[in-house]
Amino acid sequence: MSTILNNSGYTSSTIEQAEFVIINTCAVKQQTENKIKSRLSELFNSSKNEVNKHFIIAGCLPHIEPKYIDVVRNLIPNFSAIIDLDNLNDLPSIFEEIKSGSSNLIYKSKGSIDKAGILINHPTGKITGIVPISEGCLGACTYCCVKNARGHLNCYNPQNVIENVKHQLKQG
């Protein structure tokens, strides 16, 4: 996400200074879901009087099942947008739509993007890199929400994976 935003000219700052606050959520485990809900509530309560603060909710939580969109709405009633991780390339245009006055936007992508093609630049001195090879799930386990949140298994283009590995190696 940061790579796409940096490449589009956006910079990161503190939450207090940020015009757009993107909260990347996870809800695979109940404990994590509870932490995310608490954080969403905390962010809303600390910023509810700021009219130029735009909250974008990303990640798994709002996509597990439709009721979670209402959960987000209850925690941050004035959210600007809910996106899934396949909307990453659309972030600059989503920002523009929000700047034009739109709010409570819900984006659900129709397809999966090949995230291996997004070359991640890590800070100097970092000794690990992330090279995604796939996303999603083959199973339909009754206890698991991954397939609902991330969709069916999508393997990334092998050439993009190789390019990403080379890119990571160049960074050390």
mmCIF file of C-alpha atoms in Angstrom:
data_model
loop_
_atom_site.group_PDB
_atom_site.id
_atom_site.type_symbol
_atom_site.label_atom_id
_atom_site.label_comp_id
_atom_site.label_asym_id
_atom_site.label_seq_id
_atom_site.Cartn_x
_atom_site.Cartn_y
_atom_site.Cartn_z
ATOM 1 C CA MET A 1 0.000 0.000 0.000
ATOM 2 C CA SER A 2 2.767 2.420 0.935
ATOM 3 C CA THR A 3 4.602 1.710 -2.333
ATOM 4 C CA ILE A 4 1.555 2.649 -4.421
ATOM 5 C CA LEU A 5 0.959 5.791 -2.368
ATOM 6 C CA ASN A 6 4.616 6.852 -2.467
ATOM 7 C CA ASN A 7 4.727 6.289 -6.241
ATOM 8 C CA SER A 8 1.635 8.523 -6.550
ATOM 9 C CA GLY A 9 3.273 11.358 -4.617
ATOM 10 C CA TYR A 10 1.659 10.787 -1.224
ATOM 11 C CA THR A 11 3.805 10.755 1.888
ATOM 12 C CA SER A 12 3.196 9.275 5.299
ATOM 13 C CA SER A 13 2.939 11.410 8.389
ATOM 14 C CA THR A 14 1.562 11.146 11.880
ATOM 15 C CA ILE A 15 -2.125 10.400 12.345
ATOM 16 C CA GLU A 16 -2.560 13.879 13.781
ATOM 17 C CA GLN A 17 -1.131 15.502 10.628
ATOM 18 C CA ALA A 18 -2.621 13.130 8.049
ATOM 19 C CA GLU A 19 -5.472 14.114 5.778
ATOM 20 C CA PHE A 20 -6.130 10.455 4.927
ATOM 21 C CA VAL A 21 -5.876 7.766 7.587
ATOM 22 C CA ILE A 22 -5.852 4.238 6.171
ATOM 23 C CA ILE A 23 -6.561 1.521 8.701
ATOM 24 C CA ASN A 24 -5.552 -1.875 7.350
ATOM 25 C CA THR A 25 -7.677 -4.348 9.293
ATOM 26 C CA CYS A 26 -7.487 -8.039 10.060
ATOM 27 C CA ALA A 27 -10.107 -10.261 11.609
ATOM 28 C CA VAL A 28 -8.873 -13.802 11.097
ATOM 29 C CA LYS A 29 -8.772 -14.394 14.860
ATOM 30 C CA GLN A 30 -11.251 -13.038 17.407
ATOM 31 C CA GLN A 31 -8.501 -11.465 19.514
ATOM 32 C CA THR A 32 -7.177 -9.548 16.497
ATOM 33 C CA GLU A 33 -10.688 -8.521 15.479
ATOM 34 C CA ASN A 34 -11.300 -7.137 18.982
ATOM 35 C CA LYS A 35 -8.054 -5.125 18.854
ATOM 36 C CA ILE A 36 -8.978 -3.686 15.456
ATOM 37 C CA LYS A 37 -12.475 -2.712 16.605
ATOM 38 C CA SER A 38 -11.006 -1.044 19.674
ATOM 39 C CA ARG A 39 -8.477 0.845 17.530
ATOM 40 C CA LEU A 40 -11.179 2.001 15.091
ATOM 41 C CA SER A 41 -13.249 3.329 17.980
ATOM 42 C CA GLU A 42 -10.213 5.025 19.522
ATOM 43 C CA LEU A 43 -9.294 6.708 16.216
ATOM 44 C CA PHE A 44 -12.828 7.947 15.668
ATOM 45 C CA ASN A 45 -13.165 9.317 19.199
ATOM 46 C CA SER A 46 -9.829 11.127 19.030
ATOM 47 C CA SER A 47 -10.602 12.701 15.628
ATOM 48 C CA LYS A 48 -14.381 13.128 15.476
ATOM 49 C CA ASN A 49 -14.187 16.934 15.593
ATOM 50 C CA GLU A 50 -11.733 17.144 12.688
ATOM 51 C CA VAL A 51 -13.630 17.785 9.459
ATOM 52 C CA ASN A 52 -10.613 17.332 7.172
ATOM 53 C CA LYS A 53 -9.656 13.879 8.458
ATOM 54 C CA HIS A 54 -10.684 11.078 6.091
ATOM 55 C CA PHE A 55 -10.787 7.480 7.325
ATOM 56 C CA ILE A 56 -10.336 4.674 4.814
ATOM 57 C CA ILE A 57 -10.881 1.171 6.123
ATOM 58 C CA ALA A 58 -8.932 -1.510 4.237
ATOM 59 C CA GLY A 59 -8.183 -5.172 4.742
ATOM 60 C CA CYS A 60 -10.195 -8.171 5.819
ATOM 61 C CA LEU A 61 -12.597 -6.951 8.500
ATOM 62 C CA PRO A 62 -15.291 -5.303 6.362
ATOM 63 C CA HIS A 63 -15.205 -8.094 3.778
ATOM 64 C CA ILE A 64 -15.669 -11.180 5.932
ATOM 65 C CA GLU A 65 -19.423 -10.868 5.641
ATOM 66 C CA PRO A 66 -21.860 -8.007 5.010
ATOM 67 C CA LYS A 67 -22.619 -7.407 8.715
ATOM 68 C CA TYR A 68 -19.060 -6.178 9.244
ATOM 69 C CA ILE A 69 -19.717 -3.128 7.079
ATOM 70 C CA ASP A 70 -22.336 -2.178 9.685
ATOM 71 C CA VAL A 71 -19.772 -2.863 12.430
ATOM 72 C CA VAL A 72 -17.416 -0.360 10.771
ATOM 73 C CA ARG A 73 -20.290 2.103 10.301
ATOM 74 C CA ASN A 74 -21.088 1.901 14.034
ATOM 75 C CA LEU A 75 -17.444 2.407 15.039
ATOM 76 C CA ILE A 76 -16.639 5.190 12.540
ATOM 77 C CA PRO A 77 -19.954 6.636 11.281
ATOM 78 C CA ASN A 78 -18.194 9.239 9.143
ATOM 79 C CA PHE A 79 -15.780 6.860 7.378
ATOM 80 C CA SER A 80 -14.773 8.005 3.929
ATOM 81 C CA ALA A 81 -14.329 4.634 2.228
ATOM 82 C CA ILE A 82 -14.093 0.906 2.729
ATOM 83 C CA ILE A 83 -11.775 -0.802 0.270
ATOM 84 C CA ASP A 84 -10.412 -4.275 -0.214
ATOM 85 C CA LEU A 85 -6.780 -4.971 -0.957
ATOM 86 C CA ASP A 86 -7.516 -5.406 -4.656
ATOM 87 C CA ASN A 87 -8.426 -1.698 -4.793
ATOM 88 C CA LEU A 88 -4.854 -0.636 -3.982
ATOM 89 C CA ASN A 89 -4.152 0.668 -7.482
ATOM 90 C CA ASP A 90 -7.314 2.778 -7.230
ATOM 91 C CA LEU A 91 -6.229 4.642 -4.069
ATOM 92 C CA PRO A 92 -5.215 7.894 -5.821
ATOM 93 C CA SER A 93 -8.594 8.139 -7.601
ATOM 94 C CA ILE A 94 -10.426 7.143 -4.398
ATOM 95 C CA PHE A 95 -8.634 10.012 -2.608
ATOM 96 C CA GLU A 96 -9.807 12.416 -5.319
ATOM 97 C CA GLU A 97 -13.396 11.194 -5.002
ATOM 98 C CA ILE A 98 -13.249 11.712 -1.233
ATOM 99 C CA LYS A 99 -11.744 15.205 -1.679
ATOM 100 C CA SER A 100 -14.713 16.074 -3.915
ATOM 101 C CA GLY A 101 -17.037 15.453 -0.955
ATOM 102 C CA SER A 102 -18.033 11.796 -1.237
ATOM 103 C CA SER A 103 -18.146 9.672 1.908
ATOM 104 C CA ASN A 104 -19.278 6.251 3.094
ATOM 105 C CA LEU A 105 -17.977 4.786 -0.177
ATOM 106 C CA ILE A 106 -17.741 1.009 -0.387
ATOM 107 C CA TYR A 107 -15.406 -0.515 -2.957
ATOM 108 C CA LYS A 108 -15.403 -4.235 -3.625
ATOM 109 C CA SER A 109 -13.151 -5.238 -6.476
ATOM 110 C CA LYS A 110 -14.365 -7.578 -9.169
ATOM 111 C CA GLY A 111 -11.013 -9.283 -9.572
ATOM 112 C CA SER A 112 -7.711 -9.853 -7.905
ATOM 113 C CA ILE A 113 -4.609 -7.810 -8.657
ATOM 114 C CA ASP A 114 -1.192 -9.411 -8.852
ATOM 115 C CA LYS A 115 0.434 -7.946 -5.763
ATOM 116 C CA ALA A 116 3.745 -9.610 -6.638
ATOM 117 C CA GLY A 117 4.035 -6.975 -9.354
ATOM 118 C CA ILE A 118 4.152 -4.206 -6.746
ATOM 119 C CA LEU A 119 7.845 -3.796 -5.988
ATOM 120 C CA ILE A 120 8.270 -2.934 -2.346
ATOM 121 C CA ASN A 121 11.085 -0.607 -1.321
ATOM 122 C CA HIS A 122 12.109 -1.362 2.236
ATOM 123 C CA PRO A 123 13.972 1.051 4.491
ATOM 124 C CA THR A 124 17.747 0.687 4.391
ATOM 125 C CA GLY A 125 19.002 -1.772 6.944
ATOM 126 C CA LYS A 126 15.926 -3.965 6.975
ATOM 127 C CA ILE A 127 17.019 -7.582 6.677
ATOM 128 C CA THR A 128 13.779 -9.167 5.526
ATOM 129 C CA GLY A 129 11.582 -8.656 2.515
ATOM 130 C CA ILE A 130 8.083 -9.765 1.600
ATOM 131 C CA VAL A 131 7.516 -11.590 -1.674
ATOM 132 C CA PRO A 132 3.885 -12.608 -2.127
ATOM 133 C CA ILE A 133 3.249 -15.618 -4.368
ATOM 134 C CA SER A 134 -0.501 -16.020 -3.939
ATOM 135 C CA GLU A 135 -3.538 -14.829 -2.068
ATOM 136 C CA GLY A 136 -6.778 -16.466 -1.039
ATOM 137 C CA CYS A 137 -7.800 -19.937 -0.080
ATOM 138 C CA LEU A 138 -8.797 -23.267 -1.609
ATOM 139 C CA GLY A 139 -10.763 -24.530 1.362
ATOM 140 C CA ALA A 140 -14.172 -23.820 2.736
ATOM 141 C CA CYS A 141 -13.533 -24.552 6.393
ATOM 142 C CA THR A 142 -16.607 -23.671 8.425
ATOM 143 C CA TYR A 143 -14.545 -22.071 11.184
ATOM 144 C CA CYS A 144 -12.431 -19.863 8.921
ATOM 145 C CA CYS A 145 -13.192 -16.495 7.330
ATOM 146 C CA VAL A 146 -10.141 -16.253 5.043
ATOM 147 C CA LYS A 147 -11.976 -17.347 1.898
ATOM 148 C CA ASN A 148 -14.705 -14.750 2.489
ATOM 149 C CA ALA A 149 -12.184 -12.017 3.183
ATOM 150 C CA ARG A 150 -9.532 -12.855 0.570
ATOM 151 C CA GLY A 151 -11.432 -14.853 -2.024
ATOM 152 C CA HIS A 152 -10.527 -17.982 -3.945
ATOM 153 C CA LEU A 153 -6.843 -18.866 -4.332
ATOM 154 C CA ASN A 154 -5.116 -16.618 -6.848
ATOM 155 C CA CYS A 155 -1.505 -17.450 -7.737
ATOM 156 C CA TYR A 156 0.535 -14.496 -8.926
ATOM 157 C CA ASN A 157 2.362 -14.307 -12.222
ATOM 158 C CA PRO A 158 5.661 -16.219 -11.758
ATOM 159 C CA GLN A 159 7.571 -13.545 -13.700
ATOM 160 C CA ASN A 160 6.356 -10.900 -11.223
ATOM 161 C CA VAL A 161 7.402 -13.100 -8.293
ATOM 162 C CA ILE A 162 10.898 -13.530 -9.786
ATOM 163 C CA GLU A 163 11.180 -9.781 -10.439
ATOM 164 C CA ASN A 164 10.131 -9.088 -6.858
ATOM 165 C CA VAL A 165 12.759 -11.510 -5.483
ATOM 166 C CA LYS A 166 15.452 -9.806 -7.591
ATOM 167 C CA HIS A 167 14.270 -6.404 -6.397
ATOM 168 C CA GLN A 168 14.405 -7.521 -2.754
ATOM 169 C CA LEU A 169 17.897 -8.965 -3.192
ATOM 170 C CA LYS A 170 19.176 -5.697 -4.685
ATOM 171 C CA GLN A 171 17.993 -3.939 -1.540
ATOM 172 C CA GLY A 172 20.096 -6.237 0.620
#
